[in-house]
Coordinates of C-alpha atoms in Angstrom, one line a residue:
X1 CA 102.9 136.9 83.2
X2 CA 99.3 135.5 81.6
X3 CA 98.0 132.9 83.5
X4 CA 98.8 130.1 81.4
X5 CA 102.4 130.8 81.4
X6 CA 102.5 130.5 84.9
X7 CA 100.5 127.5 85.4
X8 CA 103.1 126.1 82.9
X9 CA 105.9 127.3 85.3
X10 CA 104.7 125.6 88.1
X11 CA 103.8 122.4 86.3
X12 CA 107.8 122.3 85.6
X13 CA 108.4 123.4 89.0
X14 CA 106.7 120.4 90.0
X15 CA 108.0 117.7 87.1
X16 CA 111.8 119.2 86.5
X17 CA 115.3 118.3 89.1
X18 CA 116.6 121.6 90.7
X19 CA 119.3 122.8 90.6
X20 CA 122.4 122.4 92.8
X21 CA 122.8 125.6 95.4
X22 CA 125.8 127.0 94.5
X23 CA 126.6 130.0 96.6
X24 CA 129.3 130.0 99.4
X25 CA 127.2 131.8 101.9
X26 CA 125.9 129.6 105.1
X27 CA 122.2 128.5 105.2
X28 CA 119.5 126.9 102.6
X29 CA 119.7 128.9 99.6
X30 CA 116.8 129.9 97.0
X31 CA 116.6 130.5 93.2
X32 CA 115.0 133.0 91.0
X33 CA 111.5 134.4 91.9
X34 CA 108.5 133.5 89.9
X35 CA 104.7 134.9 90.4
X36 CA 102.6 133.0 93.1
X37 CA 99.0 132.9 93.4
X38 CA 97.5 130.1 96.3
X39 CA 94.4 129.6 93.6
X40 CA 97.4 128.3 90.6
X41 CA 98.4 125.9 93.2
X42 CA 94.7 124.1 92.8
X43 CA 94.8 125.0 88.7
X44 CA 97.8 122.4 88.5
X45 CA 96.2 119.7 90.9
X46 CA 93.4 120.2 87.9
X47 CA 95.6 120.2 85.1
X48 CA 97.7 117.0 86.3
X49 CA 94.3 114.9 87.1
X50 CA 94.0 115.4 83.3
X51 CA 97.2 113.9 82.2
X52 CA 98.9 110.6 82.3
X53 CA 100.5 109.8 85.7
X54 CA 104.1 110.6 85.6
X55 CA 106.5 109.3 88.5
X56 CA 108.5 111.2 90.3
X57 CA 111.7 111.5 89.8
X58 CA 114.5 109.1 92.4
X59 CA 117.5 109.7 94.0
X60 CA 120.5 108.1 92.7
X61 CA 120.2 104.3 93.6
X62 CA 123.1 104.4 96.1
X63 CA 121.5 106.7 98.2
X64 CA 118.2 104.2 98.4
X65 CA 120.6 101.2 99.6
X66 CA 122.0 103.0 102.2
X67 CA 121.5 101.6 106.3
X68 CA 119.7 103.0 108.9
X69 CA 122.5 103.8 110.2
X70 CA 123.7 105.2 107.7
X71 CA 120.7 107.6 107.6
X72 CA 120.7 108.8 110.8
X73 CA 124.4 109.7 110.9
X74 CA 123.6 112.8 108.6
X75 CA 121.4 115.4 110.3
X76 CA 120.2 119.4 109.4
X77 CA 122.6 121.8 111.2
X78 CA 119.9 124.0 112.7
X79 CA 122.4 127.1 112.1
X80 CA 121.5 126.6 108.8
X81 CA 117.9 127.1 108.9
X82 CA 115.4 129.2 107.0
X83 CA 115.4 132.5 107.9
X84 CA 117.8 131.7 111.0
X85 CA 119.2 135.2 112.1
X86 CA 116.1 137.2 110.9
X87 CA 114.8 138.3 114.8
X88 CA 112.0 139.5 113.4
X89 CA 110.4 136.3 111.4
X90 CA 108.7 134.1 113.9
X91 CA 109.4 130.8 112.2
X92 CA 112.2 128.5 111.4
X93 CA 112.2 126.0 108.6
X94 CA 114.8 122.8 108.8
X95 CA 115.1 120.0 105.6
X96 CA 115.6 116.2 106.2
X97 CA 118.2 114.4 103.7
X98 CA 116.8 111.8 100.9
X99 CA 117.4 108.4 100.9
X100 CA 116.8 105.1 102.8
X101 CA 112.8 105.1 102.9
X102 CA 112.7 108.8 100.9
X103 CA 113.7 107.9 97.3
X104 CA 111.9 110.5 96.1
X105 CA 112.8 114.2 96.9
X106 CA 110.0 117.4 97.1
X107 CA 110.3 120.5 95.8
X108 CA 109.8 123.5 98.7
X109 CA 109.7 127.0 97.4
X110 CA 109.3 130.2 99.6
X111 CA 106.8 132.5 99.0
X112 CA 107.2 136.6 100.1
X113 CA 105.3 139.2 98.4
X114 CA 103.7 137.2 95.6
X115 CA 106.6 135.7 94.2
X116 CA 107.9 131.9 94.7
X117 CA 111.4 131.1 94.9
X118 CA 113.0 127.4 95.0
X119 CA 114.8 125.9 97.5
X120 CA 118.5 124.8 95.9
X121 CA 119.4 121.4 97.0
X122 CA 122.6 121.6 99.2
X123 CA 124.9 118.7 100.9
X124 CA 126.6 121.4 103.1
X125 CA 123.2 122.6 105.1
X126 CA 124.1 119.2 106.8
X127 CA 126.6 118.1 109.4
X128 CA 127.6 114.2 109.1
X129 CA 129.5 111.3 111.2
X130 CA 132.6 110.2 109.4
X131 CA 130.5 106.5 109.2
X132 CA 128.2 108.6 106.1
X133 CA 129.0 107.2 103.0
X134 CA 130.6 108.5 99.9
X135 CA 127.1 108.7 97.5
X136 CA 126.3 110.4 94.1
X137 CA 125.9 113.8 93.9
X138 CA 123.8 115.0 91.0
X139 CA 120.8 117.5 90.2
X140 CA 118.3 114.7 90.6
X141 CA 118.8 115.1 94.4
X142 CA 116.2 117.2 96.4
X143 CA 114.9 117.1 100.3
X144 CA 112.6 114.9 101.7
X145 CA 110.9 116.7 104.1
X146 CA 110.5 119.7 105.9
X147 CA 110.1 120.6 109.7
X148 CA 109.2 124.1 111.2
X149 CA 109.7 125.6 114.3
X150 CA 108.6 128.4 116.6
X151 CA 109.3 130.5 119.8
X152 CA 106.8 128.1 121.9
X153 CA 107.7 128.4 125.3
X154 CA 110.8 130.7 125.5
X155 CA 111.9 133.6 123.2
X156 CA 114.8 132.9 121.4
X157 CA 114.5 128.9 121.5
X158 CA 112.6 127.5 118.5
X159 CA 111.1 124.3 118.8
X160 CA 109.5 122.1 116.7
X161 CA 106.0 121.7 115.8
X162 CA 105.6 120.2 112.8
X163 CA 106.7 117.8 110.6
X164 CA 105.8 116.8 106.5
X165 CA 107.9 113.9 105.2
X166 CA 107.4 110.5 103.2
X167 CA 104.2 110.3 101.0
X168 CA 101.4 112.5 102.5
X169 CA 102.4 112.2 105.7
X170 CA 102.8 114.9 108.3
X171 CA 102.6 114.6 111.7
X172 CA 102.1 117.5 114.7
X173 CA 102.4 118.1 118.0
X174 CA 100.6 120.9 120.9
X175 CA 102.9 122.5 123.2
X176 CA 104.3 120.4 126.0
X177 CA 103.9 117.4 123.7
X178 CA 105.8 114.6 121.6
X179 CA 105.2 112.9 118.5
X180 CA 103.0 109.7 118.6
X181 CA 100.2 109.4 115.5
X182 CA 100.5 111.0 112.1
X183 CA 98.2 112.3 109.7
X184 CA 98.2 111.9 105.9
X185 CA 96.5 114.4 103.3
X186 CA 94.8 110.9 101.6
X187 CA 94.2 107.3 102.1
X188 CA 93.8 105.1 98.7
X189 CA 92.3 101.3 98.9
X190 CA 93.6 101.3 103.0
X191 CA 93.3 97.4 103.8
X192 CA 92.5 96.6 100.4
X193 CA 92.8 93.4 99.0
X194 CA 95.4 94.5 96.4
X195 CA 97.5 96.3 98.7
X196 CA 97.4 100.1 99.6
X197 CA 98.0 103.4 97.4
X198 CA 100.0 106.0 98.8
X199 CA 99.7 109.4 97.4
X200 CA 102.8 111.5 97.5
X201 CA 103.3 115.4 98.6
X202 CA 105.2 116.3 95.1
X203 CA 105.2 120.1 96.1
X204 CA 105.4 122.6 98.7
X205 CA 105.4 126.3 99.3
X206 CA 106.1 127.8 102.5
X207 CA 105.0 131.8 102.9
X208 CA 107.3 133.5 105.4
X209 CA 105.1 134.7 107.9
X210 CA 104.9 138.6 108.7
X211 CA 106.2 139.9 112.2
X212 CA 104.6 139.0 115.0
X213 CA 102.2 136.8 113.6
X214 CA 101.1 133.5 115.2
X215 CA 99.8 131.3 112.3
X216 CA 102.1 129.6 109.2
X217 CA 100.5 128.9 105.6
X218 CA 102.0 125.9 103.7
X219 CA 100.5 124.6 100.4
X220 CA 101.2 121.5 98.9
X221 CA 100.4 119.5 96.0
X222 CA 99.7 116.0 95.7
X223 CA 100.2 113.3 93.0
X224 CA 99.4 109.8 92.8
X225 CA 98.3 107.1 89.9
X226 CA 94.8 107.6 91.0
X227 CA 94.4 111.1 91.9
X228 CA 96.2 114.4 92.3
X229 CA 95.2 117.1 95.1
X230 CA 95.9 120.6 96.6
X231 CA 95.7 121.7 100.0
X232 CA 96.3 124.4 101.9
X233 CA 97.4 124.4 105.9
X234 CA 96.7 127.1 108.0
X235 CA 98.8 126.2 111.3
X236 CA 98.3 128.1 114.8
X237 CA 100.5 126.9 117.4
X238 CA 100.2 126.4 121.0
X239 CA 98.6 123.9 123.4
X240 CA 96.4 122.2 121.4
X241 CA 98.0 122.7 117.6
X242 CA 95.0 123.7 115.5
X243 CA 95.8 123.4 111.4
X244 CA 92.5 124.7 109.0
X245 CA 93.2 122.2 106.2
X246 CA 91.5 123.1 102.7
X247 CA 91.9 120.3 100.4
X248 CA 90.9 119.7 96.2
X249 CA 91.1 116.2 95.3
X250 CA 90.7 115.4 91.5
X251 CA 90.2 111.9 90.8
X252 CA 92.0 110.6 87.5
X253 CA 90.1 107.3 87.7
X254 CA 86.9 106.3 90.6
X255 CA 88.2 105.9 94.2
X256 CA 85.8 103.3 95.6
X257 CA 87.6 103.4 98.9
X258 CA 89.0 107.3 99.7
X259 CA 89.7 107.7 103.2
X260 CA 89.4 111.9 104.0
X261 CA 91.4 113.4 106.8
X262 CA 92.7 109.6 107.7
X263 CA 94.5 109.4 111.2
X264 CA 97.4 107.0 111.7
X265 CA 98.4 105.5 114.8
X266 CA 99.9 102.5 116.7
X267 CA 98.3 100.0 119.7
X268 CA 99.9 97.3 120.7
X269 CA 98.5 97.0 124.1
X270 CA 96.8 97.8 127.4
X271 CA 94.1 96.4 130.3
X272 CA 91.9 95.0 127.5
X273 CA 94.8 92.7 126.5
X274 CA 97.7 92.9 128.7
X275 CA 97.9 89.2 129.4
X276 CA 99.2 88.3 125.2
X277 CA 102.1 90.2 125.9
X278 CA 105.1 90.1 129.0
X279 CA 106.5 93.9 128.6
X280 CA 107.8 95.4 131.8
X281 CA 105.4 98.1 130.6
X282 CA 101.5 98.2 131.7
X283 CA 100.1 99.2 128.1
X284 CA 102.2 100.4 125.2
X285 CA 100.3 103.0 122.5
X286 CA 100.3 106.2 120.9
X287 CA 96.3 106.4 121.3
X288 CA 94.0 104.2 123.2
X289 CA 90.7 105.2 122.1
X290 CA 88.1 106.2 119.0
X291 CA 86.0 109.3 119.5
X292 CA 82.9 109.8 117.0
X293 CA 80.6 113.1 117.9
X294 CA 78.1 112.0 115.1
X295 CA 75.4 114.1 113.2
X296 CA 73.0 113.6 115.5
X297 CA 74.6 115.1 118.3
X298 CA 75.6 111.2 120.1
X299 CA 79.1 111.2 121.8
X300 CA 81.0 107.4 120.7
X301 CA 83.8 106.1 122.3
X302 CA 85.6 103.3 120.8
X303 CA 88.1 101.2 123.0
X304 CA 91.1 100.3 120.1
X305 CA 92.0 96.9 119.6
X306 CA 95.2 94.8 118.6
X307 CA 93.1 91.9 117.5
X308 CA 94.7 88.4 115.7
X309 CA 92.9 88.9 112.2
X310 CA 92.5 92.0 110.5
X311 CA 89.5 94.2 111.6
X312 CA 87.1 96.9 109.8
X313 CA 84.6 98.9 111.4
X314 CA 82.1 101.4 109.6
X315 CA 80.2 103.7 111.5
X316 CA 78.2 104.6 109.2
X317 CA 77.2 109.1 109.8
X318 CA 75.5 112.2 107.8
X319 CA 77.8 115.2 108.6
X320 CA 79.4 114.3 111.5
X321 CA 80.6 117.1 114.4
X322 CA 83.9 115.1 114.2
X323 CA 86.3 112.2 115.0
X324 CA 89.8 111.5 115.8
X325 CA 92.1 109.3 117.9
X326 CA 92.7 110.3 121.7
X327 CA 95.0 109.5 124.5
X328 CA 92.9 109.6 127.3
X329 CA 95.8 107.4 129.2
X330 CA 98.3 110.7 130.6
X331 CA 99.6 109.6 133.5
X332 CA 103.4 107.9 134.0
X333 CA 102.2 105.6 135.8
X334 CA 99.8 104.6 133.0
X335 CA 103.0 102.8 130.7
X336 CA 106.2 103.2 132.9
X337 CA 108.2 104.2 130.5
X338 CA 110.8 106.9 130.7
X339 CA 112.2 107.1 127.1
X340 CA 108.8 106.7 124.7
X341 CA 106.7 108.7 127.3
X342 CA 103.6 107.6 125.8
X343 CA 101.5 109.7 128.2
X344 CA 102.4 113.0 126.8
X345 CA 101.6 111.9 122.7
X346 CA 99.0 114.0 121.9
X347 CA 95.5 112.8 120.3
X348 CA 93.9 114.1 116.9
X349 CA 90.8 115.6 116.2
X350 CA 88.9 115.7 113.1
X351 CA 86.2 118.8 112.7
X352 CA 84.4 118.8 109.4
X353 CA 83.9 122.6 107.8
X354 CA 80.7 122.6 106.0
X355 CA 78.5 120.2 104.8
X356 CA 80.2 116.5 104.5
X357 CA 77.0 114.7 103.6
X358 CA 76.4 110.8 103.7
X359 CA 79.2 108.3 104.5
X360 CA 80.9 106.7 107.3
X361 CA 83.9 106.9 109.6
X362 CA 86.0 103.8 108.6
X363 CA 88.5 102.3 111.7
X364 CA 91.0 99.4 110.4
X365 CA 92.6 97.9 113.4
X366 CA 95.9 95.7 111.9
X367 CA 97.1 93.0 114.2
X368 CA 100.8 93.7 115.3
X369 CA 103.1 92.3 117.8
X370 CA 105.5 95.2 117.9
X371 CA 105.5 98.9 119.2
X372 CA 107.4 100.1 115.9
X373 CA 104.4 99.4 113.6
X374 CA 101.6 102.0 113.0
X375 CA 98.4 99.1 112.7
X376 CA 95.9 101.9 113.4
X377 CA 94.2 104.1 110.9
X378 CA 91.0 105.7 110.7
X379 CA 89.5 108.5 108.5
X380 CA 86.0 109.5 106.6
X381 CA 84.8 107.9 103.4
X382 CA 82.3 109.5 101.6
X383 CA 79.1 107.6 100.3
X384 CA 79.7 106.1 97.0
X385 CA 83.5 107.1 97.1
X386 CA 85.2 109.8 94.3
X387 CA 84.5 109.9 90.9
X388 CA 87.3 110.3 88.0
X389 CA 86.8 113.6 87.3
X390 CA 85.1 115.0 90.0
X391 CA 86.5 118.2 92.0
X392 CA 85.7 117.4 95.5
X393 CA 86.5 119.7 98.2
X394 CA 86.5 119.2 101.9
X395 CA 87.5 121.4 104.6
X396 CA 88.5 120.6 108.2
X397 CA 90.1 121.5 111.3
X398 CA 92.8 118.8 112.7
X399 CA 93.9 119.7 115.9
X400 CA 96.7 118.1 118.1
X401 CA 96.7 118.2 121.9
X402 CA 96.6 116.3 125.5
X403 CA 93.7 117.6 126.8
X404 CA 91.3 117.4 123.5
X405 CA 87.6 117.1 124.9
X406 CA 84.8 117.2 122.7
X407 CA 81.5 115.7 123.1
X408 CA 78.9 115.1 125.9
X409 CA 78.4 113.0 128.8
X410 CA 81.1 111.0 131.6
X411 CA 83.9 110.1 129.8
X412 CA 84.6 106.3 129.9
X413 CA 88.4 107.2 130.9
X414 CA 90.1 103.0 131.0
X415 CA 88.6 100.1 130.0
X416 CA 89.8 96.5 131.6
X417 CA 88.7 92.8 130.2
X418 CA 89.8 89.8 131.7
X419 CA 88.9 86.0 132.8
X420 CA 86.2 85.8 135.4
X421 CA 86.8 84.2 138.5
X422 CA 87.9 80.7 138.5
X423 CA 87.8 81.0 134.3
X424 CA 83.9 81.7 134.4
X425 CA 83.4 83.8 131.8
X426 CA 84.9 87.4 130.8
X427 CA 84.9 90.5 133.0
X428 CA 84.4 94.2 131.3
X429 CA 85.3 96.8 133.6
X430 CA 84.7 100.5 132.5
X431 CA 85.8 103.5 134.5
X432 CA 84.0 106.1 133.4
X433 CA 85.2 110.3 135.3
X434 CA 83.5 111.9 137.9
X435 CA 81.2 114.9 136.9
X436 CA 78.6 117.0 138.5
X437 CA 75.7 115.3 137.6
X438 CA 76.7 111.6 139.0
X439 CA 74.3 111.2 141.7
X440 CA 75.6 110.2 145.3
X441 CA 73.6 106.8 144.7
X442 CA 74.5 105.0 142.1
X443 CA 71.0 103.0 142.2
X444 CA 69.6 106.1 140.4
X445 CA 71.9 105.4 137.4
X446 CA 70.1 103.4 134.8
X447 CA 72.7 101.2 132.9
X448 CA 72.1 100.4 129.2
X449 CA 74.3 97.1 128.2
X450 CA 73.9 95.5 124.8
X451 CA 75.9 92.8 122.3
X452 CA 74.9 91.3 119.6
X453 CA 76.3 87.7 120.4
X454 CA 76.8 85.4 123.6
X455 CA 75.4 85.6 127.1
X456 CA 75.4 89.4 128.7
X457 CA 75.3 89.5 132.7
X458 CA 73.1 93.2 134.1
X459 CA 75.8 94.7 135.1
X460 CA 77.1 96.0 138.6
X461 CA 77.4 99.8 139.3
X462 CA 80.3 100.8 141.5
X463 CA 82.0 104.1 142.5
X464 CA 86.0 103.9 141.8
X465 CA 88.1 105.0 145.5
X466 CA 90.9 106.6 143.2
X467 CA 88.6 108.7 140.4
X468 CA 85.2 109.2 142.6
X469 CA 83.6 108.3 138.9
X470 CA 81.1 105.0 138.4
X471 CA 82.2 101.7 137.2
X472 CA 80.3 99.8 135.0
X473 CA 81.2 95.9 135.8
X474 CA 79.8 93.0 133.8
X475 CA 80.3 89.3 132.5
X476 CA 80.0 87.6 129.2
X477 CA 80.4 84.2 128.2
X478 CA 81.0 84.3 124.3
X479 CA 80.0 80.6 123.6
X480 CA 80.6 79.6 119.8
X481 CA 80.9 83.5 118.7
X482 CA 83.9 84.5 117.7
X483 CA 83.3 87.9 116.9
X484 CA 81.0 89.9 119.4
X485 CA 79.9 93.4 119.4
X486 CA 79.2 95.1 122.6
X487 CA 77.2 98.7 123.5
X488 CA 77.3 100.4 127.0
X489 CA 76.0 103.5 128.1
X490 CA 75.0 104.9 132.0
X491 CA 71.5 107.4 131.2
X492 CA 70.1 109.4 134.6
X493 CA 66.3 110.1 134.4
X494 CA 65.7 109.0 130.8
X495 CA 68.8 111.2 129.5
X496 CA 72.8 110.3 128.7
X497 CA 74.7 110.6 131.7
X498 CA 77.7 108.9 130.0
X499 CA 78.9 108.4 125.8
X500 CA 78.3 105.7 124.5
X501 CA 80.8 102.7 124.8
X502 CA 81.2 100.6 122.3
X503 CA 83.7 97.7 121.7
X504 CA 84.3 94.7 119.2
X505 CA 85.5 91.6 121.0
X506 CA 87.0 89.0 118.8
X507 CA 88.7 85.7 120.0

């Protein structure tokens, strides 16, 4: 087949309703095999940017105005899984249903030896409750997401370890651990003034992985009004998760605000700001912290925030080492809470591959008064944005895990805030860990504490009975400022002992 007959194939792949499965057989069921080359896969993204915008194709309105109850009382009958029964193919691959908040089904296809084949749309593959409607069944239907799963922990048992559904969402999770933040392949205009766009995963292919092996390549294509992109996911499992994420991103008009390798998270609450809310719980989040390793080598940590009024922070990098958003909280006793268990959600973390030149890592903290709303988002925007008509191409490693450490220097492990004594003032506490080169006095610590706004006491040094690490104490009174940024950092002989704190106050 020439090349331009098969770009056109997969442009129809990615634009035209499949077709209904109709074998009798048990399982998901695939079509007819057509060539497959990865580098085609980027070829469309290019050839799409090109055209028009065209919107994908919907569900059959009845399935959109169905509950949430409804939704959840049809689920994937794992029996029914990709490649279920093949002992020697060391993945599994599950679909979710359309409908509800998924009007718009994917196409998945399956790629062995060089050839693609699509995944037929099938009722049967799931079991439902009596309570699931009666809805429309026509070839417009498709899945809306996948999920895979592997032999983590004992042979034969195949649990889940990732998960791609709605927009260009996916979300992952290391061994041992449950979901908490998600990813997205693009962020469009995030906290913009005339709302957000969200690009859509219109494609997928899935290659069944060889014997043995230990890593699972998915590529996807992605479609929205403003751009359309191609990535490619190379996933190892394990404790942590570690996906090598090649994405194309071709503009179809200039992105001012682009957000690459955006993180998405919730924070609702913890010692900074316990006293706003009366849960039974101590803090409630998926991630409690920020970390920047910046170009120049300088480890950040960034307390998050549920502040009243929408807040944007820019630190502003060249090529930075990395970022994502940790949960440095792992202990029960840190949230009390037996059915979310926030303390085993696993944090994120963004390595840059190659060169990403000048820009900024951008954190939008959204005020929310609930533990079901992701208010948390953070990612990289390049200097000066995209350009329509641009190929740009970034590469990165995202791994998920509870025990992520990267950087240098004591970790500041909790922060607290509070009114001072008899309502004089507010009291910062930071707990920073233990490490071999704290000195046994403290008095040889030098401690670096800076804000930009408002009275700043010295600061006390202490060491904490329960950690054996320092604690950085001190008191501000904010006076008329209502918005107050604050830098901390412990140094030992003119060097870093500790990162670098940082944290914006706002009333």
């Amino acid at each position: 087949m020439l090349r331009r007959e098969f770009l056109a194939s997969l442009a129809a792949f990615a634009a035209a309703s499949p077709a209904l499965a109709q074998a009798q057989e048990p399982g998901l069921q695939v079509g007819q095999d057509t060539p497959f080359n990865p580098a085609d896969v980027i070829a469309l993204a290019r050839r799409l940017s090109a055209a028009d915008y065209q919107e994908p194709r919907r569900v059959p309105q009845d399935w959109t105005e169905i509950s949430y109850e409804d939704y959840v009382s049809i689920w994937f009958d794992g029996r029914n899984a990709l490649w279920e029964g093949e002992a020697e193919t060391p993945l599994r691959m599950d679909v979710f249903a359309p409908g509800l908040y998924f009007p718009n089904p994917i196409d998945v296809s399956i790629v062995e030896n060089g050839t693609a084949r699509p995944l037929l749309f099938d009722l049967d593959v799931f079991d439902r409750t009596d309570k699931f409607p009666d809805l429309t069944i026509d070839e417009s239907l498709g899945y809306s997401g996948l999920r895979l799963r592997a032999e983590l922990e004992k042979a034969g048992i195949f649990q889940e370890f990732a998960v791609f559904q709605g927009a260009s969402y996916f979300r992952a999770i290391g061994t041992g651990d449950i979901y908490g933040l998600s990813a997205r392949g693009l962020a469009i205009d995030t906290a913009g003034p005339d709302g957000e766009e969200f690009p859509e995963f219109r494609g997928f292919w899935l290659e069944k992985p060889a014997p043995g092996a230990t890593q699972v390549v998915l590529h996807a294509l992605l479609d929205s009004p403003s751009c359309t992109g191609a990535y490619r996911f190379n996933i190892t499992t394990g404790q942590p998760l570690v996906m090598d994420i090649e994405a194309h991103i071709f503009p179809r008009r200039d992105l001012e605000t682009v957000g690459i390798a955006p993180l998405t998270s919730m924070f609702q609450y913890d010692q900074t700001n316990r006293t706003r809310f009366t849960d039974f719980r101590p803090a409630v989040h998926d991630t409690d912290g920020l970390q920047i390793v910046n170009g120049a080598g300088e480890t950040i940590w960034r307390p998050l925030a549920n502040p009243k009024t929408l807040q944007l922070s820019s630190f502003v990098d060249e090529d930075p080492a990395g970022f994502g958003l940790m949960q440095r909280a792992r202990s029960y006793g840190d949230f009390a809470d037996l059915e979310a268990l926030y303390h085993r959600r696993p944090g994120a973390w963004v390595e840059p591959q190659g060169d990403w030149g000048k820009g900024f890592v951008r954190l939008v903290e959204i005020p929310t008064e609930s533990e079901i709303f992701d208010n948390i988002v953070c990612y990289w925007q390049p200097e000066g944005g995209l350009r329509a008509g641009q190929d740009a191409a970034f590469s990165y490693r995202l791994t998920w895990g509870d025990a992520l450490g990267y950087g240098a220097g004591l970790k500041a492990m909790n922060t607290i805030m509070g009114t001072g004594f008899d309502n004089d003032g507010i009291v910062v506490l930071i707990d920073f860990e233990d490490g071999a080169d704290v000195p046994e006095n403290l008095d040889e610590i030098e401690k670096l504490i800076r804000s930009n706004a408002g009275e700043v006491s010295g600061g006390v040094l202490q060491r904490n009975p329960e950690t054996n690490g320092p604690r950085l104490a001190f008191k501000f009174h904010p006076g008329d400022a209502e918005t107050i940024e604050f830098r901390a950092q412990l140094r030992l002989n003119g060097q870093a002992l500790s990162e670098v704190w940082l944290y914006r106050w706002t009333v």
